[in-house]
Amino acid sequence: MEWKKAKNYTIIFLIAVNCMLMALNLIKHNETRLSSEDITAVTKVLADRGITISCQLPEDFSSMEQLYMRAYEYDNIVLQDIFFGKISGVRRTEASGDIISGEEGILILSDEKVTFRSETQAPENTEAAKAYVQKYVDSLNFNFADYREKLIKETNDGYYFEYGQSFHNRLVLSNYLKAWVSYEGIAEIEFNYQQPIDYKGSSETIISANEAVYAAADAILQDNAVAVVDMVEKGYCLNEKQGTDYLVAVPQYKIYVDYEGERAAYFVNAYSGDVTEDK
């Protein structure tokens, strides 16, 4: 009989402990998530300064570690096949970087990015412009990358596309592909890729998305009277080199802004709050 009572007391105690732990986890969870009041407050403050927020903000701002990456060495032969096919007459020169040119266009390889410029038939609509870009995206993904579509916008000059990559369900903002196709058929594709390895280091506190947008307010305004923030992402962006083998990406927010048809974006370091424009 005494054993049954002790057993019941133990069960009740364990249930109470579990309830307490669940409550503590819930409190901790809420401490690292934006509330509707937070979002309303920053929306009003920025609206008074001429910045409209027309998108959802990432709600979670739990601590984040760093992402270690390895520099990826492009195979020029592979890139030549992707952008020029197996046609003859392709020329290669070296200036500030490798330059491959042919009837299809010109491909420029530098330390920071790869750029392909060409001319195509003037697109009739967004779908036609996207089809032109997508064939190159598919080829890059088949060979080494994993770019996924995340932004399509019609601008004053034509169509803009942006693709990104995820690693273990987190965005890698510095692995990107951007493409512009003008109404006249002038096209440019720009991309960068480094190989994600692993998340390392201790988790550190990051700022919230509303703090990031507020930190970028001065940069967003500049000389523009009308600015609309239409997308905010949280992910990792390369910051520095670690020794000779690894690159280190730190948590950052990317804030996309529309200036009446002209576009810009800004990175906000989620550790420090420092703001840089996406060039």
PDB file of C-alpha atoms in Angstrom:
ATOM      1  CA  MET A   1       0.000   0.000   0.000  1.00  0.00           C
ATOM      2  CA  GLU A   2       2.784   2.411   0.953  1.00  0.00           C
ATOM      3  CA  TRP A   3       4.550   1.544  -2.278  1.00  0.00           C
ATOM      4  CA  LYS A   4       1.449   2.470  -4.334  1.00  0.00           C
ATOM      5  CA  LYS A   5       1.239   5.830  -2.548  1.00  0.00           C
ATOM      6  CA  ALA A   6       4.920   6.522  -3.168  1.00  0.00           C
ATOM      7  CA  LYS A   7       4.500   5.561  -6.805  1.00  0.00           C
ATOM      8  CA  ASN A   8       1.514   7.899  -7.179  1.00  0.00           C
ATOM      9  CA  TYR A   9       3.407  10.757  -5.506  1.00  0.00           C
ATOM     10  CA  THR A  10       6.335  10.167  -7.858  1.00  0.00           C
ATOM     11  CA  ILE A  11       4.061  10.285 -10.908  1.00  0.00           C
ATOM     12  CA  ILE A  12       2.401  13.495  -9.678  1.00  0.00           C
ATOM     13  CA  PHE A  13       5.827  15.018  -9.024  1.00  0.00           C
ATOM     14  CA  LEU A  14       7.087  14.127 -12.494  1.00  0.00           C
ATOM     15  CA  ILE A  15       3.951  15.550 -14.102  1.00  0.00           C
ATOM     16  CA  ALA A  16       4.428  18.785 -12.147  1.00  0.00           C
ATOM     17  CA  VAL A  17       8.078  19.003 -13.207  1.00  0.00           C
ATOM     18  CA  ASN A  18       7.160  18.423 -16.854  1.00  0.00           C
ATOM     19  CA  CYS A  19       4.480  21.119 -16.686  1.00  0.00           C
ATOM     20  CA  MET A  20       6.984  23.536 -15.167  1.00  0.00           C
ATOM     21  CA  LEU A  21       9.574  22.755 -17.885  1.00  0.00           C
ATOM     22  CA  MET A  22       6.953  23.232 -20.598  1.00  0.00           C
ATOM     23  CA  ALA A  23       6.011  26.591 -19.106  1.00  0.00           C
ATOM     24  CA  LEU A  24       9.656  27.678 -18.958  1.00  0.00           C
ATOM     25  CA  ASN A  25      10.225  26.590 -22.566  1.00  0.00           C
ATOM     26  CA  LEU A  26       7.147  28.525 -23.639  1.00  0.00           C
ATOM     27  CA  ILE A  27       8.361  31.651 -21.854  1.00  0.00           C
ATOM     28  CA  LYS A  28      11.823  31.287 -23.430  1.00  0.00           C
ATOM     29  CA  HIS A  29      10.227  30.682 -26.837  1.00  0.00           C
ATOM     30  CA  ASN A  30       8.158  33.847 -26.565  1.00  0.00           C
ATOM     31  CA  GLU A  31      11.201  35.850 -25.490  1.00  0.00           C
ATOM     32  CA  THR A  32      12.849  35.134 -28.852  1.00  0.00           C
ATOM     33  CA  ARG A  33       9.844  35.764 -31.100  1.00  0.00           C
ATOM     34  CA  LEU A  34       8.458  39.033 -32.380  1.00  0.00           C
ATOM     35  CA  SER A  35       5.078  39.947 -30.965  1.00  0.00           C
ATOM     36  CA  SER A  36       2.333  41.630 -32.987  1.00  0.00           C
ATOM     37  CA  GLU A  37       2.921  44.707 -30.829  1.00  0.00           C
ATOM     38  CA  ASP A  38       6.607  44.769 -31.841  1.00  0.00           C
ATOM     39  CA  ILE A  39       5.697  44.586 -35.525  1.00  0.00           C
ATOM     40  CA  THR A  40       2.995  47.250 -35.229  1.00  0.00           C
ATOM     41  CA  ALA A  41       5.394  49.585 -33.397  1.00  0.00           C
ATOM     42  CA  VAL A  42       8.233  49.380 -35.946  1.00  0.00           C
ATOM     43  CA  THR A  43       5.758  49.647 -38.840  1.00  0.00           C
ATOM     44  CA  LYS A  44       4.353  52.894 -37.410  1.00  0.00           C
ATOM     45  CA  VAL A  45       7.738  54.407 -36.548  1.00  0.00           C
ATOM     46  CA  LEU A  46       9.154  53.717 -40.030  1.00  0.00           C
ATOM     47  CA  ALA A  47       5.971  54.879 -41.760  1.00  0.00           C
ATOM     48  CA  ASP A  48       6.442  58.249 -40.060  1.00  0.00           C
ATOM     49  CA  ARG A  49       9.913  58.366 -41.661  1.00  0.00           C
ATOM     50  CA  GLY A  50       8.644  57.463 -45.138  1.00  0.00           C
ATOM     51  CA  ILE A  51       9.337  53.705 -45.133  1.00  0.00           C
ATOM     52  CA  THR A  52       6.459  51.291 -45.689  1.00  0.00           C
ATOM     53  CA  ILE A  53       6.735  47.647 -44.587  1.00  0.00           C
ATOM     54  CA  SER A  54       4.575  45.544 -46.916  1.00  0.00           C
ATOM     55  CA  CYS A  55       5.838  42.069 -45.946  1.00  0.00           C
ATOM     56  CA  GLN A  56       5.987  39.704 -43.028  1.00  0.00           C
ATOM     57  CA  LEU A  57       9.066  39.918 -40.817  1.00  0.00           C
ATOM     58  CA  PRO A  58      10.937  36.801 -39.640  1.00  0.00           C
ATOM     59  CA  GLU A  59       9.524  36.248 -36.164  1.00  0.00           C
ATOM     60  CA  ASP A  60      12.163  34.031 -34.564  1.00  0.00           C
ATOM     61  CA  PHE A  61      15.404  35.548 -33.302  1.00  0.00           C
ATOM     62  CA  SER A  62      16.837  32.687 -31.285  1.00  0.00           C
ATOM     63  CA  SER A  63      20.609  32.579 -30.818  1.00  0.00           C
ATOM     64  CA  MET A  64      22.587  31.434 -33.870  1.00  0.00           C
ATOM     65  CA  GLU A  65      26.052  30.000 -34.428  1.00  0.00           C
ATOM     66  CA  GLN A  66      28.357  30.612 -37.408  1.00  0.00           C
ATOM     67  CA  LEU A  67      28.401  28.697 -40.675  1.00  0.00           C
ATOM     68  CA  TYR A  68      31.744  27.417 -41.916  1.00  0.00           C
ATOM     69  CA  MET A  69      32.153  27.205 -45.692  1.00  0.00           C
ATOM     70  CA  ARG A  70      34.874  26.162 -48.115  1.00  0.00           C
ATOM     71  CA  ALA A  71      35.889  28.206 -51.148  1.00  0.00           C
ATOM     72  CA  TYR A  72      34.560  26.596 -54.318  1.00  0.00           C
ATOM     73  CA  GLU A  73      36.797  26.461 -57.378  1.00  0.00           C
ATOM     74  CA  TYR A  74      34.792  26.771 -60.578  1.00  0.00           C
ATOM     75  CA  ASP A  75      35.663  24.503 -63.462  1.00  0.00           C
ATOM     76  CA  ASN A  76      36.030  26.810 -66.467  1.00  0.00           C
ATOM     77  CA  ILE A  77      35.254  23.975 -68.880  1.00  0.00           C
ATOM     78  CA  VAL A  78      31.976  23.247 -67.069  1.00  0.00           C
ATOM     79  CA  LEU A  79      31.007  26.922 -67.065  1.00  0.00           C
ATOM     80  CA  GLN A  80      31.882  27.194 -70.746  1.00  0.00           C
ATOM     81  CA  ASP A  81      29.584  24.252 -71.522  1.00  0.00           C
ATOM     82  CA  ILE A  82      26.761  25.755 -69.449  1.00  0.00           C
ATOM     83  CA  PHE A  83      26.808  29.195 -71.032  1.00  0.00           C
ATOM     84  CA  PHE A  84      28.216  28.524 -74.507  1.00  0.00           C
ATOM     85  CA  GLY A  85      27.548  24.855 -75.150  1.00  0.00           C
ATOM     86  CA  LYS A  86      30.052  22.875 -77.177  1.00  0.00           C
ATOM     87  CA  ILE A  87      30.274  25.368 -80.018  1.00  0.00           C
ATOM     88  CA  SER A  88      33.602  26.371 -81.507  1.00  0.00           C
ATOM     89  CA  GLY A  89      34.918  29.915 -81.631  1.00  0.00           C
ATOM     90  CA  VAL A  90      34.885  30.488 -77.881  1.00  0.00           C
ATOM     91  CA  ARG A  91      37.796  32.670 -76.755  1.00  0.00           C
ATOM     92  CA  ARG A  92      39.405  32.899 -73.342  1.00  0.00           C
ATOM     93  CA  THR A  93      41.505  35.810 -72.077  1.00  0.00           C
ATOM     94  CA  GLU A  94      42.838  36.885 -68.680  1.00  0.00           C
ATOM     95  CA  ALA A  95      42.575  40.452 -67.427  1.00  0.00           C
ATOM     96  CA  SER A  96      41.313  41.262 -63.921  1.00  0.00           C
ATOM     97  CA  GLY A  97      39.831  37.747 -64.070  1.00  0.00           C
ATOM     98  CA  ASP A  98      39.151  35.000 -66.580  1.00  0.00           C
ATOM     99  CA  ILE A  99      37.015  36.150 -69.496  1.00  0.00           C
ATOM    100  CA  ILE A 100      35.299  33.696 -71.821  1.00  0.00           C
ATOM    101  CA  SER A 101      33.522  35.131 -74.853  1.00  0.00           C
ATOM    102  CA  GLY A 102      31.625  33.797 -77.825  1.00  0.00           C
ATOM    103  CA  GLU A 103      28.512  34.273 -79.919  1.00  0.00           C
ATOM    104  CA  GLU A 104      26.299  33.597 -76.892  1.00  0.00           C
ATOM    105  CA  GLY A 105      27.802  36.457 -74.858  1.00  0.00           C
ATOM    106  CA  ILE A 106      30.635  37.092 -72.432  1.00  0.00           C
ATOM    107  CA  LEU A 107      31.434  35.324 -69.144  1.00  0.00           C
ATOM    108  CA  ILE A 108      33.585  37.089 -66.534  1.00  0.00           C
ATOM    109  CA  LEU A 109      35.058  35.180 -63.582  1.00  0.00           C
ATOM    110  CA  SER A 110      36.390  37.188 -60.639  1.00  0.00           C
ATOM    111  CA  ASP A 111      37.135  36.393 -57.002  1.00  0.00           C
ATOM    112  CA  GLU A 112      33.805  37.867 -55.890  1.00  0.00           C
ATOM    113  CA  LYS A 113      31.364  36.514 -58.485  1.00  0.00           C
ATOM    114  CA  VAL A 114      30.718  35.153 -61.956  1.00  0.00           C
ATOM    115  CA  THR A 115      28.901  37.366 -64.462  1.00  0.00           C
ATOM    116  CA  PHE A 116      27.358  36.402 -67.800  1.00  0.00           C
ATOM    117  CA  ARG A 117      26.172  39.113 -70.219  1.00  0.00           C
ATOM    118  CA  SER A 118      24.279  38.386 -73.394  1.00  0.00           C
ATOM    119  CA  GLU A 119      21.485  39.433 -75.707  1.00  0.00           C
ATOM    120  CA  THR A 120      18.328  37.450 -76.295  1.00  0.00           C
ATOM    121  CA  GLN A 121      14.971  37.938 -77.942  1.00  0.00           C
ATOM    122  CA  ALA A 122      12.988  40.710 -76.277  1.00  0.00           C
ATOM    123  CA  PRO A 123      10.741  38.900 -73.760  1.00  0.00           C
ATOM    124  CA  GLU A 124       6.996  39.279 -74.203  1.00  0.00           C
ATOM    125  CA  ASN A 125       6.294  38.818 -70.496  1.00  0.00           C
ATOM    126  CA  THR A 126       7.693  37.640 -67.148  1.00  0.00           C
ATOM    127  CA  GLU A 127       7.291  33.968 -68.094  1.00  0.00           C
ATOM    128  CA  ALA A 128       9.408  34.371 -71.236  1.00  0.00           C
ATOM    129  CA  ALA A 129      12.153  36.201 -69.332  1.00  0.00           C
ATOM    130  CA  LYS A 130      12.104  33.570 -66.596  1.00  0.00           C
ATOM    131  CA  ALA A 131      12.364  30.726 -69.133  1.00  0.00           C
ATOM    132  CA  TYR A 132      15.574  32.278 -70.482  1.00  0.00           C
ATOM    133  CA  VAL A 133      17.097  32.533 -66.989  1.00  0.00           C
ATOM    134  CA  GLN A 134      15.830  29.169 -65.773  1.00  0.00           C
ATOM    135  CA  LYS A 135      17.744  27.139 -68.365  1.00  0.00           C
ATOM    136  CA  TYR A 136      21.025  28.439 -66.943  1.00  0.00           C
ATOM    137  CA  VAL A 137      19.865  27.954 -63.348  1.00  0.00           C
ATOM    138  CA  ASP A 138      18.959  24.340 -64.098  1.00  0.00           C
ATOM    139  CA  SER A 139      22.370  23.689 -65.650  1.00  0.00           C
ATOM    140  CA  LEU A 140      24.215  25.241 -62.704  1.00  0.00           C
ATOM    141  CA  ASN A 141      22.128  23.186 -60.278  1.00  0.00           C
ATOM    142  CA  PHE A 142      22.836  20.014 -62.231  1.00  0.00           C
ATOM    143  CA  ASN A 143      26.587  20.589 -61.977  1.00  0.00           C
ATOM    144  CA  PHE A 144      27.221  21.997 -58.502  1.00  0.00           C
ATOM    145  CA  ALA A 145      24.734  24.503 -57.086  1.00  0.00           C
ATOM    146  CA  ASP A 146      21.288  24.319 -55.491  1.00  0.00           C
ATOM    147  CA  TYR A 147      19.637  27.628 -56.367  1.00  0.00           C
ATOM    148  CA  ARG A 148      15.930  28.022 -55.567  1.00  0.00           C
ATOM    149  CA  GLU A 149      13.689  30.800 -56.824  1.00  0.00           C
ATOM    150  CA  LYS A 150      12.777  33.371 -54.191  1.00  0.00           C
ATOM    151  CA  LEU A 151      12.050  36.692 -55.910  1.00  0.00           C
ATOM    152  CA  ILE A 152      10.555  37.832 -59.221  1.00  0.00           C
ATOM    153  CA  LYS A 153       9.888  41.519 -59.849  1.00  0.00           C
ATOM    154  CA  GLU A 154       9.074  43.665 -62.860  1.00  0.00           C
ATOM    155  CA  THR A 155      11.121  46.872 -62.749  1.00  0.00           C
ATOM    156  CA  ASN A 156      11.188  50.097 -64.749  1.00  0.00           C
ATOM    157  CA  ASP A 157      13.634  48.516 -67.210  1.00  0.00           C
ATOM    158  CA  GLY A 158      12.495  44.896 -67.400  1.00  0.00           C
ATOM    159  CA  TYR A 159      12.469  41.834 -65.157  1.00  0.00           C
ATOM    160  CA  TYR A 160      14.519  40.942 -62.099  1.00  0.00           C
ATOM    161  CA  PHE A 161      14.984  37.437 -60.678  1.00  0.00           C
ATOM    162  CA  GLU A 162      16.763  36.263 -57.566  1.00  0.00           C
ATOM    163  CA  TYR A 163      17.588  32.735 -56.453  1.00  0.00           C
ATOM    164  CA  GLY A 164      19.084  31.516 -53.184  1.00  0.00           C
ATOM    165  CA  GLN A 165      20.316  28.403 -51.425  1.00  0.00           C
ATOM    166  CA  SER A 166      19.501  26.724 -48.110  1.00  0.00           C
ATOM    167  CA  PHE A 167      21.726  24.564 -45.940  1.00  0.00           C
ATOM    168  CA  HIS A 168      19.992  22.435 -43.304  1.00  0.00           C
ATOM    169  CA  ASN A 169      16.841  24.577 -43.684  1.00  0.00           C
ATOM    170  CA  ARG A 170      18.670  27.894 -43.204  1.00  0.00           C
ATOM    171  CA  LEU A 171      19.251  30.401 -45.967  1.00  0.00           C
ATOM    172  CA  VAL A 172      22.798  30.993 -47.212  1.00  0.00           C
ATOM    173  CA  LEU A 173      22.408  34.575 -48.410  1.00  0.00           C
ATOM    174  CA  SER A 174      25.895  34.833 -49.905  1.00  0.00           C
ATOM    175  CA  ASN A 175      25.161  31.899 -52.234  1.00  0.00           C
ATOM    176  CA  TYR A 176      22.953  33.643 -54.741  1.00  0.00           C
ATOM    177  CA  LEU A 177      22.022  34.048 -58.371  1.00  0.00           C
ATOM    178  CA  LYS A 178      20.623  37.327 -59.680  1.00  0.00           C
ATOM    179  CA  ALA A 179      19.367  37.922 -63.191  1.00  0.00           C
ATOM    180  CA  TRP A 180      18.146  40.931 -65.128  1.00  0.00           C
ATOM    181  CA  VAL A 181      16.406  40.754 -68.499  1.00  0.00           C
ATOM    182  CA  SER A 182      15.517  44.117 -70.038  1.00  0.00           C
ATOM    183  CA  TYR A 183      12.477  44.776 -72.201  1.00  0.00           C
ATOM    184  CA  GLU A 184      14.905  45.004 -75.152  1.00  0.00           C
ATOM    185  CA  GLY A 185      16.439  41.572 -74.444  1.00  0.00           C
ATOM    186  CA  ILE A 186      19.702  42.658 -72.773  1.00  0.00           C
ATOM    187  CA  ALA A 187      20.422  40.007 -70.138  1.00  0.00           C
ATOM    188  CA  GLU A 188      22.841  39.691 -67.242  1.00  0.00           C
ATOM    189  CA  ILE A 189      23.226  36.777 -64.832  1.00  0.00           C
ATOM    190  CA  GLU A 190      25.399  37.099 -61.743  1.00  0.00           C
ATOM    191  CA  PHE A 191      26.083  34.370 -59.219  1.00  0.00           C
ATOM    192  CA  ASN A 192      28.306  33.290 -56.367  1.00  0.00           C
ATOM    193  CA  TYR A 193      28.702  29.902 -54.722  1.00  0.00           C
ATOM    194  CA  GLN A 194      30.793  28.614 -51.825  1.00  0.00           C
ATOM    195  CA  GLN A 195      30.420  25.145 -50.326  1.00  0.00           C
ATOM    196  CA  PRO A 196      28.656  25.029 -46.923  1.00  0.00           C
ATOM    197  CA  ILE A 197      30.384  22.655 -44.477  1.00  0.00           C
ATOM    198  CA  ASP A 198      28.908  22.835 -40.979  1.00  0.00           C
ATOM    199  CA  TYR A 199      27.562  25.096 -38.258  1.00  0.00           C
ATOM    200  CA  LYS A 200      30.219  25.721 -35.607  1.00  0.00           C
ATOM    201  CA  GLY A 201      30.930  27.758 -32.513  1.00  0.00           C
ATOM    202  CA  SER A 202      28.652  28.692 -29.648  1.00  0.00           C
ATOM    203  CA  SER A 203      25.230  30.186 -30.318  1.00  0.00           C
ATOM    204  CA  GLU A 204      25.224  33.950 -29.856  1.00  0.00           C
ATOM    205  CA  THR A 205      22.374  36.378 -29.316  1.00  0.00           C
ATOM    206  CA  ILE A 206      21.074  38.079 -32.470  1.00  0.00           C
ATOM    207  CA  ILE A 207      18.934  41.164 -32.973  1.00  0.00           C
ATOM    208  CA  SER A 208      15.314  40.801 -34.050  1.00  0.00           C
ATOM    209  CA  ALA A 209      13.989  41.564 -37.537  1.00  0.00           C
ATOM    210  CA  ASN A 210      12.271  44.770 -36.430  1.00  0.00           C
ATOM    211  CA  GLU A 211      15.549  45.991 -34.893  1.00  0.00           C
ATOM    212  CA  ALA A 212      17.324  45.099 -38.162  1.00  0.00           C
ATOM    213  CA  VAL A 213      14.876  47.083 -40.304  1.00  0.00           C
ATOM    214  CA  TYR A 214      15.107  50.045 -37.941  1.00  0.00           C
ATOM    215  CA  ALA A 215      18.929  49.860 -38.013  1.00  0.00           C
ATOM    216  CA  ALA A 216      18.826  50.031 -41.818  1.00  0.00           C
ATOM    217  CA  ALA A 217      16.372  52.950 -41.943  1.00  0.00           C
ATOM    218  CA  ASP A 218      18.951  55.674 -42.601  1.00  0.00           C
ATOM    219  CA  ALA A 219      20.575  53.648 -45.391  1.00  0.00           C
ATOM    220  CA  ILE A 220      17.178  52.838 -46.904  1.00  0.00           C
ATOM    221  CA  LEU A 221      16.049  56.452 -47.014  1.00  0.00           C
ATOM    222  CA  GLN A 222      19.168  58.227 -48.303  1.00  0.00           C
ATOM    223  CA  ASP A 223      17.863  60.524 -51.061  1.00  0.00           C
ATOM    224  CA  ASN A 224      14.663  58.577 -51.683  1.00  0.00           C
ATOM    225  CA  ALA A 225      11.366  59.939 -50.440  1.00  0.00           C
ATOM    226  CA  VAL A 226       9.334  56.769 -51.053  1.00  0.00           C
ATOM    227  CA  ALA A 227      10.634  53.357 -49.967  1.00  0.00           C
ATOM    228  CA  VAL A 228       8.757  50.079 -49.602  1.00  0.00           C
ATOM    229  CA  VAL A 229      10.313  47.131 -47.769  1.00  0.00           C
ATOM    230  CA  ASP A 230       8.761  44.170 -49.602  1.00  0.00           C
ATOM    231  CA  MET A 231      10.837  41.256 -48.268  1.00  0.00           C
ATOM    232  CA  VAL A 232      13.042  40.525 -45.241  1.00  0.00           C
ATOM    233  CA  GLU A 233      15.083  37.327 -44.920  1.00  0.00           C
ATOM    234  CA  LYS A 234      17.273  35.885 -42.188  1.00  0.00           C
ATOM    235  CA  GLY A 235      20.225  33.692 -43.080  1.00  0.00           C
ATOM    236  CA  TYR A 236      24.014  33.532 -43.362  1.00  0.00           C
ATOM    237  CA  CYS A 237      26.378  35.758 -45.284  1.00  0.00           C
ATOM    238  CA  LEU A 238      30.163  35.478 -45.652  1.00  0.00           C
ATOM    239  CA  ASN A 239      32.036  37.773 -43.341  1.00  0.00           C
ATOM    240  CA  GLU A 240      35.676  36.749 -43.088  1.00  0.00           C
ATOM    241  CA  LYS A 241      38.192  34.019 -43.832  1.00  0.00           C
ATOM    242  CA  GLN A 242      39.118  31.617 -41.026  1.00  0.00           C
ATOM    243  CA  GLY A 243      42.709  30.432 -41.518  1.00  0.00           C
ATOM    244  CA  THR A 244      43.497  29.060 -44.959  1.00  0.00           C
ATOM    245  CA  ASP A 245      40.794  26.424 -45.301  1.00  0.00           C
ATOM    246  CA  TYR A 246      37.484  27.872 -44.188  1.00  0.00           C
ATOM    247  CA  LEU A 247      35.255  30.851 -44.839  1.00  0.00           C
ATOM    248  CA  VAL A 248      32.997  32.034 -42.023  1.00  0.00           C
ATOM    249  CA  ALA A 249      29.408  33.146 -42.635  1.00  0.00           C
ATOM    250  CA  VAL A 250      27.584  34.990 -39.856  1.00  0.00           C
ATOM    251  CA  PRO A 251      23.841  35.486 -39.300  1.00  0.00           C
ATOM    252  CA  GLN A 252      22.484  38.448 -41.213  1.00  0.00           C
ATOM    253  CA  TYR A 253      19.175  39.897 -42.310  1.00  0.00           C
ATOM    254  CA  LYS A 254      18.631  40.896 -45.922  1.00  0.00           C
ATOM    255  CA  ILE A 255      16.162  43.715 -46.467  1.00  0.00           C
ATOM    256  CA  TYR A 256      14.731  44.203 -49.966  1.00  0.00           C
ATOM    257  CA  VAL A 257      13.480  47.668 -50.893  1.00  0.00           C
ATOM    258  CA  ASP A 258      11.418  48.954 -53.811  1.00  0.00           C
ATOM    259  CA  TYR A 259      11.899  52.603 -54.807  1.00  0.00           C
ATOM    260  CA  GLU A 260       8.988  53.080 -57.217  1.00  0.00           C
ATOM    261  CA  GLY A 261      10.281  50.434 -59.619  1.00  0.00           C
ATOM    262  CA  GLU A 262      13.989  50.690 -58.767  1.00  0.00           C
ATOM    263  CA  ARG A 263      15.353  48.040 -56.428  1.00  0.00           C
ATOM    264  CA  ALA A 264      18.014  47.799 -53.728  1.00  0.00           C
ATOM    265  CA  ALA A 265      18.838  45.531 -50.799  1.00  0.00           C
ATOM    266  CA  TYR A 266      20.687  45.900 -47.517  1.00  0.00           C
ATOM    267  CA  PHE A 267      22.427  43.427 -45.210  1.00  0.00           C
ATOM    268  CA  VAL A 268      22.222  43.871 -41.444  1.00  0.00           C
ATOM    269  CA  ASN A 269      24.666  41.878 -39.329  1.00  0.00           C
ATOM    270  CA  ALA A 270      22.469  40.043 -36.808  1.00  0.00           C
ATOM    271  CA  TYR A 271      25.262  40.066 -34.208  1.00  0.00           C
ATOM    272  CA  SER A 272      26.356  43.700 -34.407  1.00  0.00           C
ATOM    273  CA  GLY A 273      23.589  45.552 -36.265  1.00  0.00           C
ATOM    274  CA  ASP A 274      26.064  46.893 -38.855  1.00  0.00           C
ATOM    275  CA  VAL A 275      24.462  47.776 -42.197  1.00  0.00           C
ATOM    276  CA  THR A 276      25.933  47.329 -45.685  1.00  0.00           C
ATOM    277  CA  GLU A 277      24.316  47.760 -49.069  1.00  0.00           C
ATOM    278  CA  ASP A 278      24.079  44.746 -51.357  1.00  0.00           C
ATOM    279  CA  LYS A 279      26.158  45.801 -54.366  1.00  0.00           C
TER     280      LYS A 279
END
